[in-house]
mmCIF file of C-alpha atoms in Angstrom:
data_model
loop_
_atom_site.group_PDB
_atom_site.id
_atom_site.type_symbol
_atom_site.label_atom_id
_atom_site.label_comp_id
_atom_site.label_asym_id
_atom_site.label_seq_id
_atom_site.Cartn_x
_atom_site.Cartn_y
_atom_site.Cartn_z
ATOM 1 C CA UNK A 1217 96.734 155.521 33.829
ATOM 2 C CA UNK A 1218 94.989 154.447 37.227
ATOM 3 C CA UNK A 1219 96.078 151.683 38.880
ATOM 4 C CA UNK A 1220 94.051 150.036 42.078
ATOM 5 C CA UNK A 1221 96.185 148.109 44.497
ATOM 6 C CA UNK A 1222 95.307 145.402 46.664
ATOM 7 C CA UNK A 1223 96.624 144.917 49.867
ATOM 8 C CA UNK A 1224 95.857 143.883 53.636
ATOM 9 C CA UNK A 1225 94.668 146.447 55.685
ATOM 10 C CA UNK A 1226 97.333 146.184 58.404
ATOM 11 C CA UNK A 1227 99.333 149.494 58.958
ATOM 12 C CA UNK A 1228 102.967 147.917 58.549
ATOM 13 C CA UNK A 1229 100.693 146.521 54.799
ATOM 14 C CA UNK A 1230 99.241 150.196 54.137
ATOM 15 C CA UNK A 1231 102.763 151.632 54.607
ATOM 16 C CA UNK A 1232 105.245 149.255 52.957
ATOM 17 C CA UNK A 1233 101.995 149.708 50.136
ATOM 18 C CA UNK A 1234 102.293 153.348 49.974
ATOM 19 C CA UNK A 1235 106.135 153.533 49.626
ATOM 20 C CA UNK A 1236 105.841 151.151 47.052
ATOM 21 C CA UNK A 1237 103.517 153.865 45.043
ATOM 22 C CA UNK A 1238 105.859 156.464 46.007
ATOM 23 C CA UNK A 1239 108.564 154.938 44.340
ATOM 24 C CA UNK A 1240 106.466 154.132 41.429
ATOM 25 C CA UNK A 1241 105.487 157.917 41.286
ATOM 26 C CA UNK A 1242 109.011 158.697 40.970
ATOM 27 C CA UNK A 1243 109.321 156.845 37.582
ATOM 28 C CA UNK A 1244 105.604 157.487 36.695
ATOM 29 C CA UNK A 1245 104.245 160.585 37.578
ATOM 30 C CA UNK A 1246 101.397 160.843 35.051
ATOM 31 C CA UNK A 1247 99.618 157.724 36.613
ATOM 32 C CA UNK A 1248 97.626 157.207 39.531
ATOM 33 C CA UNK A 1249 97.649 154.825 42.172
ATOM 34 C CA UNK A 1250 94.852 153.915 44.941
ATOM 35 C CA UNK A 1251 95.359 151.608 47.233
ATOM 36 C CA UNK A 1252 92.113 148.844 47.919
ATOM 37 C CA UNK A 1253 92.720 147.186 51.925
ATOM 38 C CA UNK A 1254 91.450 143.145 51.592
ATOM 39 C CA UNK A 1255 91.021 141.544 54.476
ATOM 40 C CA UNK A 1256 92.692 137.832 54.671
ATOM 41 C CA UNK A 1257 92.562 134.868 56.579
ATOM 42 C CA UNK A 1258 95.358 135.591 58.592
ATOM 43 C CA UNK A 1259 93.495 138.661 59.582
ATOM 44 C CA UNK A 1260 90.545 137.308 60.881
ATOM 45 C CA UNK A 1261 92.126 133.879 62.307
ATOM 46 C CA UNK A 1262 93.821 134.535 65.965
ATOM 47 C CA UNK A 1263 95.684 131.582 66.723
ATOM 48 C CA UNK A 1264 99.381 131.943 66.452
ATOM 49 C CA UNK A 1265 100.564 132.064 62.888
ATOM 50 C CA UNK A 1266 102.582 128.299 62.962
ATOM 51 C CA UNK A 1267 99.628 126.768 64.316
ATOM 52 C CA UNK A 1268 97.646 127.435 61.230
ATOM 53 C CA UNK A 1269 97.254 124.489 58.801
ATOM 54 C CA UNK A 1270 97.460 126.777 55.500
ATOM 55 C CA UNK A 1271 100.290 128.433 53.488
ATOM 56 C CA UNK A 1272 99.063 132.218 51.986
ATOM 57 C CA UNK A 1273 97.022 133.122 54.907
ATOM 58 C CA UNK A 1274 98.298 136.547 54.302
ATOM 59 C CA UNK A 1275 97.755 136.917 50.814
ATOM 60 C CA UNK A 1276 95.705 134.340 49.295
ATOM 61 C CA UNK A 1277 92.103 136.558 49.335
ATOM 62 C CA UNK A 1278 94.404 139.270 47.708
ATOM 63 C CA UNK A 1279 95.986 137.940 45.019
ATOM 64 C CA UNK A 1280 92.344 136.430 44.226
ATOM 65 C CA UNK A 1281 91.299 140.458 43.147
ATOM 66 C CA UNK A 1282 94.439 140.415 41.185
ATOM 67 C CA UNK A 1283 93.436 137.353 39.538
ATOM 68 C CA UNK A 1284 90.071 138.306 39.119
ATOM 69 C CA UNK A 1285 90.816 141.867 37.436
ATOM 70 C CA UNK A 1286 89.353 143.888 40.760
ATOM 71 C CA UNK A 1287 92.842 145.326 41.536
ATOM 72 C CA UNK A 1288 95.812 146.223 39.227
ATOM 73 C CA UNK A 1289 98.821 144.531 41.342
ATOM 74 C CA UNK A 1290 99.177 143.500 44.757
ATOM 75 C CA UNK A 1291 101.696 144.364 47.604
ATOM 76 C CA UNK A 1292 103.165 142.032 49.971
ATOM 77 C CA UNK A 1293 105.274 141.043 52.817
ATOM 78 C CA UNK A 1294 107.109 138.422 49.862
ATOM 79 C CA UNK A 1295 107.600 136.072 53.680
ATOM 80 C CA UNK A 1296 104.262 135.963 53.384
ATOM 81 C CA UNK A 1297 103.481 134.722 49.826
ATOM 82 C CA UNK A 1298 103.818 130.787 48.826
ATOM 83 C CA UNK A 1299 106.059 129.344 46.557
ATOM 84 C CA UNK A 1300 103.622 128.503 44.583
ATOM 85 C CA UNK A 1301 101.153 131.119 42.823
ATOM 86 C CA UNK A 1302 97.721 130.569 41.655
ATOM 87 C CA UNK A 1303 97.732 130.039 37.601
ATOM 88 C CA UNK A 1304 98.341 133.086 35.876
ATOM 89 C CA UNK A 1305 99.772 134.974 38.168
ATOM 90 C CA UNK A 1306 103.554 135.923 38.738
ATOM 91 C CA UNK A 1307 105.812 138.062 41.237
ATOM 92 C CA UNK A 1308 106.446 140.706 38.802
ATOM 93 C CA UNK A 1309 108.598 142.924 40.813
ATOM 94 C CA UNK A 1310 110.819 142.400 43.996
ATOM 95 C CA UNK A 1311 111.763 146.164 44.885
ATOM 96 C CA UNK A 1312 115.638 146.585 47.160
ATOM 97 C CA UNK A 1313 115.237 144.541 50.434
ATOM 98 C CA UNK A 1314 114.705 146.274 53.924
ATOM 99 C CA UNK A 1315 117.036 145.081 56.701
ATOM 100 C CA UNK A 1316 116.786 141.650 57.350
ATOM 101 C CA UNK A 1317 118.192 140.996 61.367
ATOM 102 C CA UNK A 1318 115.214 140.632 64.129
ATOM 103 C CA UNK A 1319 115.492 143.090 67.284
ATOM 104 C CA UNK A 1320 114.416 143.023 70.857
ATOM 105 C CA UNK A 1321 112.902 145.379 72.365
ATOM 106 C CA UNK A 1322 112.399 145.230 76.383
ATOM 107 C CA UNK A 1323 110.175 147.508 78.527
ATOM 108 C CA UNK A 1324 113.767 148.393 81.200
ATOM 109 C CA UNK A 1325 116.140 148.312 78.186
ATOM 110 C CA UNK A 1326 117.491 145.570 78.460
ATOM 111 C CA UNK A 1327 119.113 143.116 75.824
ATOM 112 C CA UNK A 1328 118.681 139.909 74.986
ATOM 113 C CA UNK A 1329 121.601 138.388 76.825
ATOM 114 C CA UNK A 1330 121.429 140.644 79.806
ATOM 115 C CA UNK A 1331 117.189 140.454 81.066
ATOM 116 C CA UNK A 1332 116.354 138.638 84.211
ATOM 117 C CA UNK A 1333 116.093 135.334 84.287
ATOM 118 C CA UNK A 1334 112.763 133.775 84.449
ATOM 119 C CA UNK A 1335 111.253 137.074 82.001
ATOM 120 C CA UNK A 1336 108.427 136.767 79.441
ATOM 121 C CA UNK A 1337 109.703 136.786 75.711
ATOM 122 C CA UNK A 1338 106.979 137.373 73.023
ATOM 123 C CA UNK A 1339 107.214 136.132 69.408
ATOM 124 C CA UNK A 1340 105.067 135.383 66.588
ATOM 125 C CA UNK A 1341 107.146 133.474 65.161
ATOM 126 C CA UNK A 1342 108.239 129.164 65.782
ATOM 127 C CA UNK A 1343 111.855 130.251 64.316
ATOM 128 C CA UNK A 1344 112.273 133.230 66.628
ATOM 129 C CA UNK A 1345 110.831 130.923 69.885
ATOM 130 C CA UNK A 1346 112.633 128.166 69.565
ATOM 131 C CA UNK A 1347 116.235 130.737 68.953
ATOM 132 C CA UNK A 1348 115.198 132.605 71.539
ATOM 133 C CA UNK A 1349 115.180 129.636 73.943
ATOM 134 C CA UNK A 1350 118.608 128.088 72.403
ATOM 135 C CA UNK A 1351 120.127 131.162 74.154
ATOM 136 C CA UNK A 1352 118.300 132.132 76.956
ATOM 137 C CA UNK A 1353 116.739 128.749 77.992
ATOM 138 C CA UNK A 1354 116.224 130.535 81.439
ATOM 139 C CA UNK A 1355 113.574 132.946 79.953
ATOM 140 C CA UNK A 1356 109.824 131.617 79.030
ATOM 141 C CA UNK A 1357 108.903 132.394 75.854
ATOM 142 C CA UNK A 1358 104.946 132.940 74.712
ATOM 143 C CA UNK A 1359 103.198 133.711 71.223
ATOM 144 C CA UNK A 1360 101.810 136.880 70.763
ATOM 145 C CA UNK A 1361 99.701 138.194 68.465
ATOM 146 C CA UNK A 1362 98.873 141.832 67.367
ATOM 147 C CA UNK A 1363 100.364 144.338 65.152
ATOM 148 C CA UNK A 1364 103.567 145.510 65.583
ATOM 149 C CA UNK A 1365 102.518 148.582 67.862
ATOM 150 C CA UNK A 1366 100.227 146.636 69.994
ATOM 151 C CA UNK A 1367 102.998 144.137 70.377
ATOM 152 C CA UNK A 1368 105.305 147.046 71.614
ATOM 153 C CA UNK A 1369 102.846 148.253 73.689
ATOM 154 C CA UNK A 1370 102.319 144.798 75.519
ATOM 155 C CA UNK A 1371 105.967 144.971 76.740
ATOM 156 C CA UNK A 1372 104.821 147.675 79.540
ATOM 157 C CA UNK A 1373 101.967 145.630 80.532
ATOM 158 C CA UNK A 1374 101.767 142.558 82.851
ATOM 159 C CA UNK A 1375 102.183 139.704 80.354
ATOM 160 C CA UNK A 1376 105.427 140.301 78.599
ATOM 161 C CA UNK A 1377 109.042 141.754 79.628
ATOM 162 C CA UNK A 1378 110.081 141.810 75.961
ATOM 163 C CA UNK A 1379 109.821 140.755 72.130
ATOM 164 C CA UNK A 1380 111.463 139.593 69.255
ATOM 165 C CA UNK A 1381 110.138 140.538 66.113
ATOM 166 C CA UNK A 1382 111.801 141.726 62.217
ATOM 167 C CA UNK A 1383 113.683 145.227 62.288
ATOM 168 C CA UNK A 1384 112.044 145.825 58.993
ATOM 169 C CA UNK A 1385 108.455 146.263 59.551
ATOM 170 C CA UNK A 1386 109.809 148.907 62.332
ATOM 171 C CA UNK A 1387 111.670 150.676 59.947
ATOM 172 C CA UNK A 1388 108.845 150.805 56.929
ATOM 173 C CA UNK A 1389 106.762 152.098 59.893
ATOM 174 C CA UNK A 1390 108.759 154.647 61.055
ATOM 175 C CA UNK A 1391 108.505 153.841 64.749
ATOM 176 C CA UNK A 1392 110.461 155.355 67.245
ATOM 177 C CA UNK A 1393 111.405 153.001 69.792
ATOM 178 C CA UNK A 1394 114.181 151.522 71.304
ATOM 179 C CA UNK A 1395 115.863 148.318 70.351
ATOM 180 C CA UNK A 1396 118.747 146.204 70.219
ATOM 181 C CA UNK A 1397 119.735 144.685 67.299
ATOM 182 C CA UNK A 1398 120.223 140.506 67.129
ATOM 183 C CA UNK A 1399 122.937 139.221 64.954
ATOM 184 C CA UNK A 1400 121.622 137.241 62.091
ATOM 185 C CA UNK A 1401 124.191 134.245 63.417
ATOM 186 C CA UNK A 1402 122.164 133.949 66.310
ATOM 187 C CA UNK A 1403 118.709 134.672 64.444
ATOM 188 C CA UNK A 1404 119.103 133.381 61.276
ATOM 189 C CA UNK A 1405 115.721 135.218 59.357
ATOM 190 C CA UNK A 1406 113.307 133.536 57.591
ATOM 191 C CA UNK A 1407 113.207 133.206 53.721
ATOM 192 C CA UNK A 1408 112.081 136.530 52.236
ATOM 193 C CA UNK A 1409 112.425 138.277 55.338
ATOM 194 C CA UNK A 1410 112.539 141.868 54.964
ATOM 195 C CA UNK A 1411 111.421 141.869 51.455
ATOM 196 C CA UNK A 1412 108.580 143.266 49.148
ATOM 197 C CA UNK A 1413 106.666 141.139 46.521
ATOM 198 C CA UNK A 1414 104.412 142.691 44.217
ATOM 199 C CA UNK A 1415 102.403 140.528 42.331
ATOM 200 C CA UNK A 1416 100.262 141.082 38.963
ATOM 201 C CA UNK A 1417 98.913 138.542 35.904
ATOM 202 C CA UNK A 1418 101.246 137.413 33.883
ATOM 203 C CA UNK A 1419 99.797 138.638 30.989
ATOM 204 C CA UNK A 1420 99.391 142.051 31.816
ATOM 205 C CA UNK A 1421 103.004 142.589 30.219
ATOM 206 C CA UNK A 1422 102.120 146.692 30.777
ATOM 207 C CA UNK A 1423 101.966 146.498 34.166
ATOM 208 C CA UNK A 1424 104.888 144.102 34.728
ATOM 209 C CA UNK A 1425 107.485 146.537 33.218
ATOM 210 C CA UNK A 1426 106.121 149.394 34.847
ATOM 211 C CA UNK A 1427 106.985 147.375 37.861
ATOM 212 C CA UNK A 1428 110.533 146.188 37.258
ATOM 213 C CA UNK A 1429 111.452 149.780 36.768
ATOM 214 C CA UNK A 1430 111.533 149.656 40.709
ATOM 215 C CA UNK A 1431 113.187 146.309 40.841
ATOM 216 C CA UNK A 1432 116.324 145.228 42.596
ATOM 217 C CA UNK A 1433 118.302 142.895 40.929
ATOM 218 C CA UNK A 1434 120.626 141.776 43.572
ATOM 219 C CA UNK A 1435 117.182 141.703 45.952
ATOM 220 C CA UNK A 1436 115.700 139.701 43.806
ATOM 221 C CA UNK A 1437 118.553 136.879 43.312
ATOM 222 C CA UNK A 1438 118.691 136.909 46.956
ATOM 223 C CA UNK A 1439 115.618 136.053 47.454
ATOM 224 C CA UNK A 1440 115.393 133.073 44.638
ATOM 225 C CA UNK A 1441 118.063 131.545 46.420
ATOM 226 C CA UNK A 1442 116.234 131.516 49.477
ATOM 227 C CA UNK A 1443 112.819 130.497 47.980
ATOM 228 C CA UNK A 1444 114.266 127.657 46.372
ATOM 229 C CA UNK A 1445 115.639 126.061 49.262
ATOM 230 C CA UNK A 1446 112.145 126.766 51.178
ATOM 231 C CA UNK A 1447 110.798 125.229 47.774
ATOM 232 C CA UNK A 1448 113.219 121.695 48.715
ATOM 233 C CA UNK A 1449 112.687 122.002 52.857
ATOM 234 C CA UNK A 1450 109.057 123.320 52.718
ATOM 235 C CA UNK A 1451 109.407 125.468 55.852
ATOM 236 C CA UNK A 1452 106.378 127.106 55.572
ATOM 237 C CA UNK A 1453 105.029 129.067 58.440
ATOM 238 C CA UNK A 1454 106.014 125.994 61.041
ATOM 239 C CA UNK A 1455 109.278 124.566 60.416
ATOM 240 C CA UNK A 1456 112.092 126.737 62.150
ATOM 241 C CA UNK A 1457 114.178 127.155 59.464
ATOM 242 C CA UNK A 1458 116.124 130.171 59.149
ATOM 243 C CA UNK A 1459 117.695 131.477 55.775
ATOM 244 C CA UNK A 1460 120.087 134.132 54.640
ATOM 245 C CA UNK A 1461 121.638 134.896 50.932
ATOM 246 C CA UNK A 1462 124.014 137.618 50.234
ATOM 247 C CA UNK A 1463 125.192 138.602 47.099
ATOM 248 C CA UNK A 1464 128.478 139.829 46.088
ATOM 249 C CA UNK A 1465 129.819 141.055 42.600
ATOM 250 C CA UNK A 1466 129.041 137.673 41.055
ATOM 251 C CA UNK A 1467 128.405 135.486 44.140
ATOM 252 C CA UNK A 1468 125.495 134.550 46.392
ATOM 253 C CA UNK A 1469 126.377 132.856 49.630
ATOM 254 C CA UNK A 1470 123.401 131.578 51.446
ATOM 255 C CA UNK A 1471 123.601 130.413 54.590
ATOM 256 C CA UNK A 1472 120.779 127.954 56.146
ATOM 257 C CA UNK A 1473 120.046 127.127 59.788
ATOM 258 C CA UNK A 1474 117.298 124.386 60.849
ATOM 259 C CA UNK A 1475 116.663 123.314 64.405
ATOM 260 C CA UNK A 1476 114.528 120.818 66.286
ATOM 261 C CA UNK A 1477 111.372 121.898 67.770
ATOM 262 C CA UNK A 1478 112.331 122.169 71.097
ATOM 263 C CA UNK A 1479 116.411 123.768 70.022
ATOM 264 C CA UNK A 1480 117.909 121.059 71.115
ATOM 265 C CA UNK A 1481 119.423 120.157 67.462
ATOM 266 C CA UNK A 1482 120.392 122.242 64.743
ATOM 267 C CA UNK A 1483 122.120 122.357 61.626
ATOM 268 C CA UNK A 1484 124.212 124.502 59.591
ATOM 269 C CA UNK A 1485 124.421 124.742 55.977
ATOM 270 C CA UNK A 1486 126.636 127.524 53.553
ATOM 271 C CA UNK A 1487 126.537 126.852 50.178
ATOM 272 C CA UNK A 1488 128.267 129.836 46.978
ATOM 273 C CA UNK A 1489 127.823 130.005 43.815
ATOM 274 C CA UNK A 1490 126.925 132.047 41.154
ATOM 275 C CA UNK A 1491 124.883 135.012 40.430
ATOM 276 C CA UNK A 1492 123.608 133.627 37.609
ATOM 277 C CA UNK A 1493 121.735 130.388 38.932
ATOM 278 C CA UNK A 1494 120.260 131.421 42.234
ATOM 279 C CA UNK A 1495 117.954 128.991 42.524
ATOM 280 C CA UNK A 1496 120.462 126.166 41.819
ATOM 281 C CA UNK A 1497 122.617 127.381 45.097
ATOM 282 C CA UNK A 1498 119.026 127.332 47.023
ATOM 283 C CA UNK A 1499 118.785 123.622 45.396
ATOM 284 C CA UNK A 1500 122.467 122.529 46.839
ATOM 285 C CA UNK A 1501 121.682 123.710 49.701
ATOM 286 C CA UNK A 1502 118.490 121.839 50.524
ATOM 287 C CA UNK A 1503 119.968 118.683 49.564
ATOM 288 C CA UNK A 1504 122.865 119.224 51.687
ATOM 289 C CA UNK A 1505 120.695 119.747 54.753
ATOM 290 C CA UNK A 1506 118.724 116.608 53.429
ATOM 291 C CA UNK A 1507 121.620 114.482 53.528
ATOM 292 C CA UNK A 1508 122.244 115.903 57.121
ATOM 293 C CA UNK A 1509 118.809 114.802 58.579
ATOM 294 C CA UNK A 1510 116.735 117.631 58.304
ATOM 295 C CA UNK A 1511 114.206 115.687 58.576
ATOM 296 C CA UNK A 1512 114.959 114.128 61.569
ATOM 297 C CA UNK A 1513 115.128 117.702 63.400
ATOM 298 C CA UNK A 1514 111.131 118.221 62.178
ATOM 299 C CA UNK A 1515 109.501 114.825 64.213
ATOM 300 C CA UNK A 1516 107.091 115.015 66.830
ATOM 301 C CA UNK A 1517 107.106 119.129 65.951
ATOM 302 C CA UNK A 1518 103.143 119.083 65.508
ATOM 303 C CA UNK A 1519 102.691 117.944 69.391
ATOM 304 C CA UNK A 1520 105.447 120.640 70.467
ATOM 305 C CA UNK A 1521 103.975 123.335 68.760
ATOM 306 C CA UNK A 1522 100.587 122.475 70.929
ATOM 307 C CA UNK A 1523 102.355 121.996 73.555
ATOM 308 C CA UNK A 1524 104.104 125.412 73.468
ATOM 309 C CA UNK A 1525 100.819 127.361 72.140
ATOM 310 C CA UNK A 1526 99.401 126.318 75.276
ATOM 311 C CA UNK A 1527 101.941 128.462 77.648
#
């Protein structure tokens, strides 16, 4: 059996792509697998990711071929993919998370509660700037933009002294650099973060169990949890909110953090429960942070997030 795959053409995409296959080879040797680089919106658009007015900028053009029959399955960053799926398609396999903390990594070595005052943080990412600033509100903090090499690369130029970005896209790359870890209770990670979706049709039953044969179970309850509270919040690409569920022998215990714009405010929400309903604990957890004024924490964020794309 051949199978074409469809996915960006980005190399943290082509690699987290080609250990997917690997793994599939392990469990399906007679079959082949090629791998077919689509280039999305996200590619082509430069402005910072939260300023973007669209959800699946990453993987919208993608899933499209799957849709359409021109690829077999799709790989993803799962961060990256909406709640919501075009008709007829499904995430058909969620394959055993990566690491999920953020890391900094600083061109003199330093950490990110012991470089200079006044230094030049880089981040993609609203949920990482505005974290970043809750602790070190001495530092400036910019976007950046790039992959994950060029962003390491522009911490030895003249624009940025360091960056924040996921641990896993490091790891799935294989780069060899030096970094300090940041504890998730500090920088709580976005929904999905660290995680693999693989979409296909949902009525290409063949392919979908070929496909959970590499799926984790505990991965993917995870990873429901968190969805569904993104589902109730709506976080998208803009909203800092942060999300975290970890999963015991029958428990999931998600933790949630949301905070204003400008860090000011932020809330905390934990919420267990079962293994069995994941998406229920995401639910609970939503409302709770509902009832606390979540809301409140997202006003005026639209004129902030100008305001601090301009730096």
């Amino acid at each position: 059996m051949k199978y074409i795959v469809g996915a960006r053409g980005s190399q943290l995409s082509v690699a987290q792509t080609s250990w997917v296959i690997s793994e599939l080879k392990e469990i399906n040797s007679n079959s082949e697998y090629k791998i077919k680089t689509i280039t999305t919106k996200g590619d082509t658009d430069t402005r910072p990711l939260f300023t973007i007015d669209q959800k699946g900028i990453f993987e919208k053009e993608i899933d499209r071929s799957v849709a359409q029959k021109e690829v077999s399955f799709a790989v993803h960053s799962l961060k990256d993919v909406p709640s919501e799926l075009d008709d007829g398609l499904v995430i058909a396999c969620i394959p055993k998370r990566e690491v999920v903390n953020d890391v900094f990594i600083s061109s003199d070595n330093s950490t990110i509660n012991t470089i200079k005052s006044g230094a030049v943080i880089g981040t993609s990412s609203l949920r990482r700037a505005v974290q970043i600033s809750r602790l070190r509100p001495d530092v400036t903090v910019k976007p950046i933009r790039g992959n994950i090499e060029t962003r390491i690369r522009k911490t030895s130029g003249d624009s940025y002294d360091a960056i924040v970005l996921a641990q896993a896209g490091i790891s799935r790359l294989g780069i060899n650099v030096k970094f300090s870890s940041l504890e998730v209770d500090d920088f709580s990670p976005s929904p999905g973060q660290g995680a693999i979706a693989i979409v296909a049709r949902a009525d290409d039953s063949d392919t979908i169990s070929m496909l959970k044969k590499i799926e984790d179970k505990n991965s993917r309850l995870e990873i429901e949890a968190e969805r569904a509270l993104s589902d109730f919040v709506d976080s998208g690409c803009r909203f800092p909110l942060g999300a975290y569920a970890k999963s015991s022998d029958s428990e999931i215990i998600l933790t949630v953090n949301a905070f204003s714009v400008d860090g000011k405010k932020s809330l905390q929400v934990t919420k267990t429960g079962s293994k069995n309903d994941p998406k229920f604990i995401g639910k609970m957890a939503g409302e709770e942070l509902r009832k606390k004024g979540v809301n409140d924490l997202a006003l005026n964020w639209r004129e902030k997030v100008e305001e601090w794309n301009k730096k």
